[in-house]
Each structure stands twice: as structure tokens, then as C-alpha cells.
Short mmCIF file of C-alpha atoms in Angstrom, two decimals:
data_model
loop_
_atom_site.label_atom_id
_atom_site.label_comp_id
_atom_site.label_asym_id
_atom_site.label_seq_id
_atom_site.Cartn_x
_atom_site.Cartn_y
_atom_site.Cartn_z
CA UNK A 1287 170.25 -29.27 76.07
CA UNK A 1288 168.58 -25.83 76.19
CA UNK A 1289 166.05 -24.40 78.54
CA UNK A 1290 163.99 -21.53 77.50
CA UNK A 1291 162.53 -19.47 80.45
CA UNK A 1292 159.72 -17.36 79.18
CA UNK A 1293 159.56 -13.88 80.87
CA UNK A 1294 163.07 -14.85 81.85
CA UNK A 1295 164.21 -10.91 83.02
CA UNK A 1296 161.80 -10.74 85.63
CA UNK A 1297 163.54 -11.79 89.10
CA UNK A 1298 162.48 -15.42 89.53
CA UNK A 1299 163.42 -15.59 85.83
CA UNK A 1300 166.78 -14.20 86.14
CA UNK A 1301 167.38 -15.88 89.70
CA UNK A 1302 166.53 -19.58 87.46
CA UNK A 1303 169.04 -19.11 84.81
CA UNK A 1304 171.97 -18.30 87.85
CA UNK A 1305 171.38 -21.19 89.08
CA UNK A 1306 170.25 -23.51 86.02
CA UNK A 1307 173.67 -21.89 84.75
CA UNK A 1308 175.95 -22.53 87.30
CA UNK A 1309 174.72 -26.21 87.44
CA UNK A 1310 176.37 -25.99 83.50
CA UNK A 1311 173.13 -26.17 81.80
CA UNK A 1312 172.61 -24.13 78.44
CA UNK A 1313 169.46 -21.44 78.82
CA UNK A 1314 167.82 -18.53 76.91
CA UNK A 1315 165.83 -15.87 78.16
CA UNK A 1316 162.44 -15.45 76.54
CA UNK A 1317 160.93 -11.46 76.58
CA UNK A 1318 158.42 -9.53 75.17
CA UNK A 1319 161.35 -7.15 74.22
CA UNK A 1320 164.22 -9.87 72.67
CA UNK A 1321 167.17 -7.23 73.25
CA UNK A 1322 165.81 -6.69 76.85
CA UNK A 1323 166.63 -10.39 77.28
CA UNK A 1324 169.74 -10.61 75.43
CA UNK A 1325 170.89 -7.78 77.83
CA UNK A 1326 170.19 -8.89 80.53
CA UNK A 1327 171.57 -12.87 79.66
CA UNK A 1328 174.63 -10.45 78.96
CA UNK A 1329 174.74 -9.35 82.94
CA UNK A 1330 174.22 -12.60 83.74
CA UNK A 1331 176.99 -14.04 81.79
CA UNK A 1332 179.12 -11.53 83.25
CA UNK A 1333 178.48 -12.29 86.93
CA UNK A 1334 179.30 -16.04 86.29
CA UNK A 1335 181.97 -15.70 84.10
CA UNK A 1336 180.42 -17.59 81.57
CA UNK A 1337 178.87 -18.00 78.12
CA UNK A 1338 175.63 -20.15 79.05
CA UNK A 1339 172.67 -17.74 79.35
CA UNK A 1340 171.17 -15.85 75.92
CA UNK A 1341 168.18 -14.12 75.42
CA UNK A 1342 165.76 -13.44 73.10
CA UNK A 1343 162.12 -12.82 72.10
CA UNK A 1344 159.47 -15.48 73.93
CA UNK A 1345 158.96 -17.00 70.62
CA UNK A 1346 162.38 -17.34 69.45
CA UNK A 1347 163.80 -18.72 72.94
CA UNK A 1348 160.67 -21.62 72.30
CA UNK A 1349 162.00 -22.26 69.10
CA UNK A 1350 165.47 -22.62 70.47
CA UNK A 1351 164.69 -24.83 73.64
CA UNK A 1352 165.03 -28.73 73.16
CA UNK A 1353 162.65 -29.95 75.38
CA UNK A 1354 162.14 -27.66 78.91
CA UNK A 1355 160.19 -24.83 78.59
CA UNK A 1356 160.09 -22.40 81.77
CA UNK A 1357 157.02 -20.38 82.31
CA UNK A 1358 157.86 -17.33 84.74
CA UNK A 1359 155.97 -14.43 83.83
CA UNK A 1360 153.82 -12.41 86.16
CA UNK A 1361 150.09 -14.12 86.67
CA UNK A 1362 148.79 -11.46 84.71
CA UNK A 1363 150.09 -12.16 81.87
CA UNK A 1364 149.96 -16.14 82.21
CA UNK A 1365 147.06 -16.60 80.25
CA UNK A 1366 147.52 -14.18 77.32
CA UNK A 1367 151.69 -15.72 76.70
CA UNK A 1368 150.51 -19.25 77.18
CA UNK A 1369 147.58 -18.60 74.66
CA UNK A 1370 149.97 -17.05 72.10
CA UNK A 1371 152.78 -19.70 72.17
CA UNK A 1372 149.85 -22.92 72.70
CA UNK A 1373 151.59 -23.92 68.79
CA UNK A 1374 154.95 -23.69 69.57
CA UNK A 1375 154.79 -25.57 72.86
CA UNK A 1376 153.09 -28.68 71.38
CA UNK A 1377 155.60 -31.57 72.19
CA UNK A 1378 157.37 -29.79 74.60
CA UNK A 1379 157.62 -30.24 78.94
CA UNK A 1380 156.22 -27.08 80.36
CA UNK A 1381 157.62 -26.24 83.68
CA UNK A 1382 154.79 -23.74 85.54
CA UNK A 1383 156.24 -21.60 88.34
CA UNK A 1384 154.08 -18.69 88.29
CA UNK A 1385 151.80 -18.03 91.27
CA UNK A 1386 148.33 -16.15 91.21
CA UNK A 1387 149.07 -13.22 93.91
CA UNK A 1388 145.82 -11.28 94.46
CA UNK A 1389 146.38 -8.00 92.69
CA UNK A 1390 147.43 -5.43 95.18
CA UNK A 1391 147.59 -8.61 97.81
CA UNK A 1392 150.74 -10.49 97.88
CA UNK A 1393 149.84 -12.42 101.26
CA UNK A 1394 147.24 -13.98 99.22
CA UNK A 1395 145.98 -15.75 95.99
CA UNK A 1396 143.66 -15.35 93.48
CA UNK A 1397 143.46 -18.39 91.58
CA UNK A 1398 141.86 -18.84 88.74
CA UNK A 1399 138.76 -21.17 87.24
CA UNK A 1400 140.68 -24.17 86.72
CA UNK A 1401 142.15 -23.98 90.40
CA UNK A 1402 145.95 -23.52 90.05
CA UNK A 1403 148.19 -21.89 87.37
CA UNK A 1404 149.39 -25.14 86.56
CA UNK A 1405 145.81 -26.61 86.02
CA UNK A 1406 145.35 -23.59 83.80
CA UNK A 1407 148.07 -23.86 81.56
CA UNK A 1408 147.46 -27.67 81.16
CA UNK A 1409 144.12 -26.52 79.96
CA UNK A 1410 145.33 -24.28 77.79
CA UNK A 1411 148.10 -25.91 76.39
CA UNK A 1412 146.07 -29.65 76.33
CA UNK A 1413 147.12 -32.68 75.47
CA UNK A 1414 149.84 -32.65 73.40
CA UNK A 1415 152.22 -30.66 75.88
CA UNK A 1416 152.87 -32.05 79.78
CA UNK A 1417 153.20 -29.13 82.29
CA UNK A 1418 154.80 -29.61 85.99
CA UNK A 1419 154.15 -27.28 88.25
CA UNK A 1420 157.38 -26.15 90.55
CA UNK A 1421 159.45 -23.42 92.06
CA UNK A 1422 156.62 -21.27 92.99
CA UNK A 1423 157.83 -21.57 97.26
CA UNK A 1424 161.71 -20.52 96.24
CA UNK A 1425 162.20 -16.54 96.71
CA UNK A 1426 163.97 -15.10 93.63
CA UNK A 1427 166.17 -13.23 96.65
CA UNK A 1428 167.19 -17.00 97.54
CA UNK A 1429 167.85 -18.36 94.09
CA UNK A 1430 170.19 -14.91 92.83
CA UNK A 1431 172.26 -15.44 96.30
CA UNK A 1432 174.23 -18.13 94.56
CA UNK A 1433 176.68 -17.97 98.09
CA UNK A 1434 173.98 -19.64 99.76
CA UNK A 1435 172.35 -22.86 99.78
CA UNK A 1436 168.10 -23.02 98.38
CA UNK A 1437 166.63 -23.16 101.66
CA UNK A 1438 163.16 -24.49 100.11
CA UNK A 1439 162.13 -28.25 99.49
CA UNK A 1440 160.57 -27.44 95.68
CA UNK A 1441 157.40 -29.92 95.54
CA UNK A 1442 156.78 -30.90 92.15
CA UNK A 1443 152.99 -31.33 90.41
CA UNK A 1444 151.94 -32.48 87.44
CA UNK A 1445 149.50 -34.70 86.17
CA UNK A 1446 152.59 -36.34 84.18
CA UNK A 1447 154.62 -39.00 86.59
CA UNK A 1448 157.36 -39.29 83.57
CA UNK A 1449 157.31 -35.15 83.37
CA UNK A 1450 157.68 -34.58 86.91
CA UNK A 1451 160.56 -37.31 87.04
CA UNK A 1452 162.75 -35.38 84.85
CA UNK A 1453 161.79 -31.69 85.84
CA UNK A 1454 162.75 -33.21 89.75
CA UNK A 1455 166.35 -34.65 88.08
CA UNK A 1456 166.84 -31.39 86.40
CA UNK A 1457 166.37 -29.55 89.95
CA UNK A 1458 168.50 -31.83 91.39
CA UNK A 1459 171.32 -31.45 89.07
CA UNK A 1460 171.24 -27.79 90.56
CA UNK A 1461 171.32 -28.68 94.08
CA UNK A 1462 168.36 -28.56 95.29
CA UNK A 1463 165.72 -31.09 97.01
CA UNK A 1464 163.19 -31.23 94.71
CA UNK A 1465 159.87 -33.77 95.63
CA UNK A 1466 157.04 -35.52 93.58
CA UNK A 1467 153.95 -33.83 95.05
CA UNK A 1468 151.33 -35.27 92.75
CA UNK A 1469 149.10 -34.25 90.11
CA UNK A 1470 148.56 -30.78 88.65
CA UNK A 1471 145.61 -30.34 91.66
CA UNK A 1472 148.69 -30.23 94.06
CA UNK A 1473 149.56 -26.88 93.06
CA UNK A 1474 146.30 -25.22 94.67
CA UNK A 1475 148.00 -26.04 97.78
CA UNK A 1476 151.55 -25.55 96.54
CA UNK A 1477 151.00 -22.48 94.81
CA UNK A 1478 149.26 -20.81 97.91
CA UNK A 1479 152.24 -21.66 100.31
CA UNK A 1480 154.24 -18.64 98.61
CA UNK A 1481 151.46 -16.07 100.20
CA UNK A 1482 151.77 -17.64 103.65
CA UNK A 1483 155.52 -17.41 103.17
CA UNK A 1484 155.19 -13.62 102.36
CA UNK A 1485 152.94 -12.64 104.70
CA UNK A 1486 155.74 -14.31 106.86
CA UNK A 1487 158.74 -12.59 105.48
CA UNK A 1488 156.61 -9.22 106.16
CA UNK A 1489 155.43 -9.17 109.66
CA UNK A 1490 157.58 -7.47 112.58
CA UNK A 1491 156.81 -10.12 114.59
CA UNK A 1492 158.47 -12.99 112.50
CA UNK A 1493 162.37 -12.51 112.45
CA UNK A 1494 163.43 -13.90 109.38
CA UNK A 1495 162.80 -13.20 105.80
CA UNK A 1496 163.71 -14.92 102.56
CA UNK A 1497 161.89 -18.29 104.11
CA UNK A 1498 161.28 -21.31 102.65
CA UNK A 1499 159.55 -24.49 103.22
CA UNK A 1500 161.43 -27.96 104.31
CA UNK A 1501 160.04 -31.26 104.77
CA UNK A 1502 161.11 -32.72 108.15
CA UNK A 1503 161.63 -36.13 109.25
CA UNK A 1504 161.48 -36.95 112.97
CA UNK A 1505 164.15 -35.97 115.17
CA UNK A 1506 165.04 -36.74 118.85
CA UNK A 1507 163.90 -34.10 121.50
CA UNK B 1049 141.85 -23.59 132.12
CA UNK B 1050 139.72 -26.91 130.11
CA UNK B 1051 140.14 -27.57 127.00
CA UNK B 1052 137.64 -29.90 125.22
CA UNK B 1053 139.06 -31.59 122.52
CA UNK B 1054 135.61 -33.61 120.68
CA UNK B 1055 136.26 -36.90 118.61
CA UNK B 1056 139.43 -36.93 121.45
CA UNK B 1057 139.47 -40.84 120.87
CA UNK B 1058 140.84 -40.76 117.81
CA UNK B 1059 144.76 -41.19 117.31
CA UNK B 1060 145.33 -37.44 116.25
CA UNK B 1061 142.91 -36.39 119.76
CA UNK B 1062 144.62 -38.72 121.65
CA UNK B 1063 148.15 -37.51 120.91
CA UNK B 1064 146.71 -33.59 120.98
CA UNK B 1065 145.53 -34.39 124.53
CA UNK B 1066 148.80 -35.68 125.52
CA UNK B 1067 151.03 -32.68 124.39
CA UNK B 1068 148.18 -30.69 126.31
CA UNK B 1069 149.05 -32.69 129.67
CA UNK B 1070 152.05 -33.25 129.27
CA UNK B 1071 152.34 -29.07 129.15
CA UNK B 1072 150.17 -28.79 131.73
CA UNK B 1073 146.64 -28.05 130.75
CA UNK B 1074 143.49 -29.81 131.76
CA UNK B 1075 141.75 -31.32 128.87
CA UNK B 1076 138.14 -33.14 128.68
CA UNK B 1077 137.74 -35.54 125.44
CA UNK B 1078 134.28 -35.66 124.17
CA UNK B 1079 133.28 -38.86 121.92
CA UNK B 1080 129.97 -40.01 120.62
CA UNK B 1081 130.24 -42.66 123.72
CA UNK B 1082 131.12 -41.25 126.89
CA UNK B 1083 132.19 -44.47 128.31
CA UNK B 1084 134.72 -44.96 126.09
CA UNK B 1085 136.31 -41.44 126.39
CA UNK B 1086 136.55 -42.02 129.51
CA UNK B 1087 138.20 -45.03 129.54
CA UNK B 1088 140.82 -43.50 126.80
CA UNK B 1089 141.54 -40.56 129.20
CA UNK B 1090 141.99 -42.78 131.57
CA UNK B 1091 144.62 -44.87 129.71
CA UNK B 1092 146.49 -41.52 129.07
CA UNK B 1093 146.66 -40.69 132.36
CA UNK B 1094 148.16 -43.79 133.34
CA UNK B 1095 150.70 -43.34 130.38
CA UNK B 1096 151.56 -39.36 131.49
CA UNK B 1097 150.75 -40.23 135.56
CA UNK B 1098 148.51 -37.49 135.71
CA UNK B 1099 145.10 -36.39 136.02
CA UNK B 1100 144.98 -33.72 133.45
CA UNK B 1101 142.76 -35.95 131.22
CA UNK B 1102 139.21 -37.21 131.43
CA UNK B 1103 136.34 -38.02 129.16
CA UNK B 1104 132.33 -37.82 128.31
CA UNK B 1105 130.06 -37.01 125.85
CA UNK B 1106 131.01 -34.53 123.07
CA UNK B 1107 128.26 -32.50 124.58
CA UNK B 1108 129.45 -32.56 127.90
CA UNK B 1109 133.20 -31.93 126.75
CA UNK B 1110 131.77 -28.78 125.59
CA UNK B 1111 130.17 -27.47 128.49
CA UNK B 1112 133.19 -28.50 130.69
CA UNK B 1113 135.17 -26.32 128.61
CA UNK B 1114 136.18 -22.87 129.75
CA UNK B 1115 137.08 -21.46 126.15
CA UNK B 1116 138.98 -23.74 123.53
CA UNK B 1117 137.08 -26.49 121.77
CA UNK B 1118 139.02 -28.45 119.47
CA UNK B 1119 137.50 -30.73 116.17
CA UNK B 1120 139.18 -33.53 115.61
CA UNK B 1121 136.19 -35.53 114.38
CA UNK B 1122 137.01 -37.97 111.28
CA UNK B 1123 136.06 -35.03 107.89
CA UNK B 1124 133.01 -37.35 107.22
CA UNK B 1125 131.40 -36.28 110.60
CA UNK B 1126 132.80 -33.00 110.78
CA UNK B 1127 129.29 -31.01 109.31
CA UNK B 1128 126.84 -32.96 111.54
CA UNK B 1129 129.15 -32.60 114.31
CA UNK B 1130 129.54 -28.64 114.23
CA UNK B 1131 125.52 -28.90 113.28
CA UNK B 1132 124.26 -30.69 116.60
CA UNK B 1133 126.82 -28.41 118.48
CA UNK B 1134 126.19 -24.93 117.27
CA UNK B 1135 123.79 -23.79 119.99
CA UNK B 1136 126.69 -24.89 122.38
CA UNK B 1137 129.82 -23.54 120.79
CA UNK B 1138 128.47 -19.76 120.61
CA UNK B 1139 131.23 -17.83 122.58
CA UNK B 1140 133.78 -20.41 122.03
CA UNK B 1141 137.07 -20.17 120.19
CA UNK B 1142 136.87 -23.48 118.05
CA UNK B 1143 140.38 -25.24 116.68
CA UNK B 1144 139.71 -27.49 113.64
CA UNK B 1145 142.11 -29.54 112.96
CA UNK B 1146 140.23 -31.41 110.87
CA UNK B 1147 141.65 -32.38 106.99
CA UNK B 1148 138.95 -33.15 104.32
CA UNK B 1149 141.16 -36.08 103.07
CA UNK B 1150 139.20 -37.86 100.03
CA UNK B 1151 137.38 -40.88 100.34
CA UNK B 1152 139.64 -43.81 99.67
CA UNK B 1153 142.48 -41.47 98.80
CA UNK B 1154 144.58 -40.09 101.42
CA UNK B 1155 146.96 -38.51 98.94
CA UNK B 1156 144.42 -35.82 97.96
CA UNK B 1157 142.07 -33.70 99.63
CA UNK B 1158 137.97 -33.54 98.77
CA UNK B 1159 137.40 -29.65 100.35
CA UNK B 1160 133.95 -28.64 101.05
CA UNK B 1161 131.90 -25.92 99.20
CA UNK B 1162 133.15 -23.55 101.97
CA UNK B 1163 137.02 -24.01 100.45
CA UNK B 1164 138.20 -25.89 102.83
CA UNK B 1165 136.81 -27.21 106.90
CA UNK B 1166 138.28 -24.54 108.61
CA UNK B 1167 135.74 -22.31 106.57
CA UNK B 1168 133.03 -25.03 106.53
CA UNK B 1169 133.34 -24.60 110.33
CA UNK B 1170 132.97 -20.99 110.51
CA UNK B 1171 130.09 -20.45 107.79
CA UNK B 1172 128.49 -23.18 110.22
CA UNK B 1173 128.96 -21.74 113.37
CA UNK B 1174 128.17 -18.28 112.28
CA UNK B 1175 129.75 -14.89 114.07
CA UNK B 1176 128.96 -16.00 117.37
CA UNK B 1177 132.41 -17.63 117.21
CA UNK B 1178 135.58 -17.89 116.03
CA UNK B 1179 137.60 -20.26 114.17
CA UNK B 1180 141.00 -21.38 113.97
CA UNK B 1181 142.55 -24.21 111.57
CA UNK B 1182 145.70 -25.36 113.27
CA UNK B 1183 147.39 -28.60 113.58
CA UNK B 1184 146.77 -29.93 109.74
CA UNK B 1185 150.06 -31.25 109.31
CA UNK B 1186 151.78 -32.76 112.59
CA UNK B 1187 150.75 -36.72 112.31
CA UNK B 1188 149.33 -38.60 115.37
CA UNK B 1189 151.86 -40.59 115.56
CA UNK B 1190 154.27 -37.38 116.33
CA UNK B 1191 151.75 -36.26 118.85
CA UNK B 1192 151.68 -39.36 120.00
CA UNK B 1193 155.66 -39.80 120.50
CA UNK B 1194 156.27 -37.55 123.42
CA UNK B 1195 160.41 -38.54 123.74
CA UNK B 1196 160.36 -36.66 120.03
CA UNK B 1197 159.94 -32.32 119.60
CA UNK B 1198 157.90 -32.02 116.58
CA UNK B 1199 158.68 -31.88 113.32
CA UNK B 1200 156.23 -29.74 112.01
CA UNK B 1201 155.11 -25.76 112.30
CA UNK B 1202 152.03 -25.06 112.74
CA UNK B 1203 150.24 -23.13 110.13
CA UNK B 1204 147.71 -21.08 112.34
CA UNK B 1205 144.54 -19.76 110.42
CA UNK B 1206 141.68 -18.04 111.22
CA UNK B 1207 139.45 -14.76 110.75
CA UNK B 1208 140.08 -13.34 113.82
CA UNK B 1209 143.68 -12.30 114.48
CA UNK B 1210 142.96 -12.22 118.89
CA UNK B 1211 142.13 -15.96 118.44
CA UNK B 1212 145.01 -17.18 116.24
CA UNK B 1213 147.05 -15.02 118.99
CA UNK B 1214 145.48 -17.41 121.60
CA UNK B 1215 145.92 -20.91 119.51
CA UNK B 1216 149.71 -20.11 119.04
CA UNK B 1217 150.16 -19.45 122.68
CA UNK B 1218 148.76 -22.49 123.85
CA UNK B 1219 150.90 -24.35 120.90
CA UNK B 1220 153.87 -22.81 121.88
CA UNK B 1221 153.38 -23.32 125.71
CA UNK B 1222 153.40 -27.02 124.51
CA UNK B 1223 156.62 -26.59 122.58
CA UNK B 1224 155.64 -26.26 119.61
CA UNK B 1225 156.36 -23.40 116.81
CA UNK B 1226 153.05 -22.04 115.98
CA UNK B 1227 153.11 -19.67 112.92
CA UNK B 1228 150.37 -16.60 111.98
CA UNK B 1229 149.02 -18.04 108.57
CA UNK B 1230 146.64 -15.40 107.78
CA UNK B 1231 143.00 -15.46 107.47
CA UNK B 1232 140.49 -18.89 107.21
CA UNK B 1233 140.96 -18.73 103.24
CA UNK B 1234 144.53 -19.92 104.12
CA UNK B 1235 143.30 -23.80 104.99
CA UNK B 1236 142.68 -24.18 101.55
CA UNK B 1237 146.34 -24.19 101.23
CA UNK B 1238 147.24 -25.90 104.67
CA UNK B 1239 144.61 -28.58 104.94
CA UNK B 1240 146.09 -29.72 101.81
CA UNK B 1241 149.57 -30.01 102.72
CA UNK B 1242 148.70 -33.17 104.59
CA UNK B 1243 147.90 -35.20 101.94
CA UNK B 1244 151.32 -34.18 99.97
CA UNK B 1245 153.23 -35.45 103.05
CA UNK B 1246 151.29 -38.64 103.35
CA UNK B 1247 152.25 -39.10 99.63
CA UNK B 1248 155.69 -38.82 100.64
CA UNK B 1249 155.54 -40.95 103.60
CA UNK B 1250 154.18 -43.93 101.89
CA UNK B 1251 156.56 -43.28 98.87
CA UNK B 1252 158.88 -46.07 98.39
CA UNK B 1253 161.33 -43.63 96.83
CA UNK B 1254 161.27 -41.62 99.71
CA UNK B 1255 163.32 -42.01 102.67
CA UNK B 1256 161.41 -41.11 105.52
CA UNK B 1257 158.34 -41.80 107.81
CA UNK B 1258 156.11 -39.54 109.76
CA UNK B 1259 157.22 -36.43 107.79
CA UNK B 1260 156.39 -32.55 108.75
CA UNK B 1261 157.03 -28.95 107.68
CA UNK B 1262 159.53 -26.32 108.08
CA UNK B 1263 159.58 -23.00 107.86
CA UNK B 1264 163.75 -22.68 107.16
CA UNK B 1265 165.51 -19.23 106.97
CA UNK B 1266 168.12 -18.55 104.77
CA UNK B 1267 171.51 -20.50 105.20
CA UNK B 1268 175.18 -20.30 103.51
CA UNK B 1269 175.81 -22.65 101.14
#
């Protein structure tokens, strides 16, 4: 099995394949700029003493995925790459994990028409593709420290139950608590956690940074 | 210092009003029938032994109250509630805690033109007061369960900054960790966290009850 991530050099993208990686799954980096990726899947390599990360140009890491494709470019370009690679993606499970920050506002979001990211690339990409929306409340800080445990619950969206299913195994299989969070609307609350979480993260009066969200059960007083 | 707390008969009222005794504060439930608000305050004054709680009409609540008003109306009343009361509320600092939950599906959220109640409320109620969303995501029966500390952080929203100040005071001078969630726009995002954790609460893959959230630091692995 091989996972592309598209706009895989950015942090969150690089911070994915660590981790994805480390779990001993197969992954190549996807870039406007292929030897940019394969660069930078070189560094990666190197910090984890293995041979399980590549990179290459967006369209040639699609080509080379089997099934899981990894969307994690910056919003602004989320419409444009999904547009250009709608062909390619046809049969394949698109995992979303970009989130709409306001330009010039990262303690908020800007979302667009169809209400999330993921709703957008599902209408984009149509019928033929499933995308799951996930990983948008996990700091790239959090997922490069691979020293320390993902201190995030990732809730999972899609409007595929079967999709979501294996995207939350795949999680999982890297350690982390991953939860089915519903349909593809989900993610115009999940999505907008990540700007409460920043504006967190930034204020003197908070004292931690890096946060993430966890689901609680009941505990004793 | 009263607080009012209107549609106080209701489970997540009822429980509100008993973390509010229980910390201390004098609190005045308003319901539709005054009779019957009264008798609930009574019964929760029997269960705390105190006198902190009593009841009337929604109207009265509100003139009883010194500064804090909390909605905790049912989202189907919540318009014509904030309607009859505007005149009333000016100069008050109004908590919704209100979640537009959709109509024969609590595992998704129906949000009002506005974005979301906590904006409903305040395009409603105009600039002659301010609102805060707060208390979205801690269930009743939490509230209710006063040998448990809550599970949950509260996501505190609002326009004005002095008044989210205010509402995490009072939350955390009834134990609670109350968090600065940015401006109104943010209950888009909070209000519909609910219905994720009542999807996961009534999941029979998923292992617990009564769920809440957590902001969670970084941790070693």
C-alpha cells in the first residue's frame, strides 16, 4: 500500500508522512516542484532511518498511490489542485485535511460556498471518488514531535460510512484515536475547531500551546 | 448577585442551576408557567439544602435578575423567546446555551440564518446587549451529577471580550474550565460540537456515555 499526500512538503504534509512512516506504511510526497518533494522525502528518510517516504510531482505521486490520497495543501490552493487532478482521483479515497483560515486571520475561517473544505472537494471531485474529512485539529508541531504522543482525538467526516471506516483504521494503525464524526457537513464544525485552537495556542493568557482536542468520558470528582 | 436562568425547567437549566448553588450564587428559573418553576426550584433546593433557587415567570426571572440571563429554552422556542423579551433584556449580559439541534435528528445541527443561536440571539437583541454562547457541550446529565467535575471545557463566545471575561468567571467560580473562544461567529463551530458527541454517545461502537471535550496540551509519548 501507498499513500500519496498532495502538497506533502508543507508542514502538516511532512509531519503526516513521519508518522504514516513510522507506523511502516509506504508514502510519496506530491509537489508542484517533484524534486522539491523528492528532497525533502530524502530528509525525511534520513531522520527515520528508513526507505519509506518518496516524492514526486502531485500528478505522479496520484498515479503511484493505491487507494489513499492525502489532500494537504494550503486552502488557497484547494480548489485549483483538486480541479486539476478531478481525472486522476476518480476511484480513489480522498482524505481532506486542509482548513479554510481567513487570509491574514488564522483564529478564524473562511469557508467556502459549499460549507467545509471537505464538502467542497466532494463537489468537485463527485461521485465517483469518496472524500473523508480528518486531521485538520492535529498541529503539524505535534505530528513532527514523533517523541511524543498525538494529543488530539482526530474526528473523522465523510459522507462515506465504508470511507471513513478505513481512513479511522489507517489512523489507528499510527497511534492515534481517531472517531466517526459523521457526514461531510461535520467538518464545518470540525474544520473551525483548528481556529479556536490557535487563537488558544496564541494568547498570553492561555499557558499551553501545541493543544489539541480530546473527547472525555465522565470521571469522579 | 441573581442570575435568571429562562426555560430553567428543563434538564440542561435544572443541572445549570445546581452548579450555580451549589457554588454559591442565587439563581431565579423563569418558565412559561410560574407554578411549575417554582415547584422545580423548590425540588432543587431540597436536593442541595439550600435556598439559592426559586422560580416564576420567564418575565419575572428577568427582572429579578441583577445582570446574567441565561437561554436555555428548547432551539424551537428560542426566536419567540428572545422576541417577547427584548424590551426586557436591554442592559443585560445574555448566556445562550442554546444548540439548534435538527428536528428529529440530534446527530446534526439545523443553524439559523444568523450562523448559528448565539448570533440569532444577538442580531435579535440588537446592541443594547451582549451575548455570550457558553455551555454547548457539557450534557445535563453532567450538570446534573454533582459527585462528578465535568468533563467538558467550555468554549466561551461572544462579541464583546468584557462579557466573555464575566461568563468564564462565573464558570470557573463553579469549577469549571471556561475557555476564550473568540467572537459570536465561533458558535457556528461550538454549537455543533454537540451533536458529534451525541453521535458518539449513542454509538454502539463507542465505549462511553455522557461524553465532553478537552482541550489537552502536549504530552510524551
Amino acid at each position: 500500500m501507498t499513500i500519496a499526500i498532495i502538497g506533502g512538503t508543507g508542514p502538516q504534509g511532512r509531519g503526516l508522512a513521519l508518522r504514516l512512516a513510522k507506523a511502516g506504511f509506504s508514502c510519496v510526497l506530491g509537489s508542484r516542484d517533484g524534486q522539491r518533494a523528492s528532497d525533502v522525502a530524502h530528509e525525511l528518510c534520513e531522520k527515520l532511518s528508513c526507505q519509506l517516504i518518496s516524492g514526486t510531482t502531485n500528478e505522479e505521486a496520484v498515479s503511484q498511490s493505491t487507494d489513499l490520497v492525502v489532500i494537504a495543501v494550503p486552502f488557497n490552493a484547494h480548489e485549483a489542485t483538486l480541479t486539476t487532478l478531478r481525472e486522476q482521483l476518480s476511484g480513489k479515497t480522498v482524505v481532506d485535511i486542509v482548513v479554510p483560515l481567513a487570509e491574514g486571520d488564522p483564529k478564524a475561517v473562511d469557508m467556502p460556498p459549499e460549507g467545509s473544505a471537505t464538502e467542497q472537494a466532494q463537489s468537485i471531485l463527485g461521485d465517483t471518488c469518496d472524500v473523508v474529512g480528518a486531521l485538520h485539529n492535529v498541529s503539524a508541531h505535534q505530528l513532527s514531535k514523533l517523541d511524543e504522543a498525538i494529543n488530539c482525538d482526530i474526528l473523522v467526516c465523510g459522507n462515506s460510512l465504508a470511507a471513513r471506516q478505513k481512513v479511522i483504521e489507517l489512523l489507528e494503525a499510527c497511534g492515534m484515536t481517531a472517531l466517526n464524526a459523521g457526514p461531510a457537513s461535520s467538518a464545518r464544525c470540525i474544520e473551525a475547531i483548528t481556529p479556536i485552537l490557535i487563537r488558544l495556542n496564541i494568547s498570553k493568557s492561555f499557558p499551553h500551546k501545541h493543544v489539541g482536542i480530546k473527547i472525555a468520558p465522565p470521571e469522579a470528582a
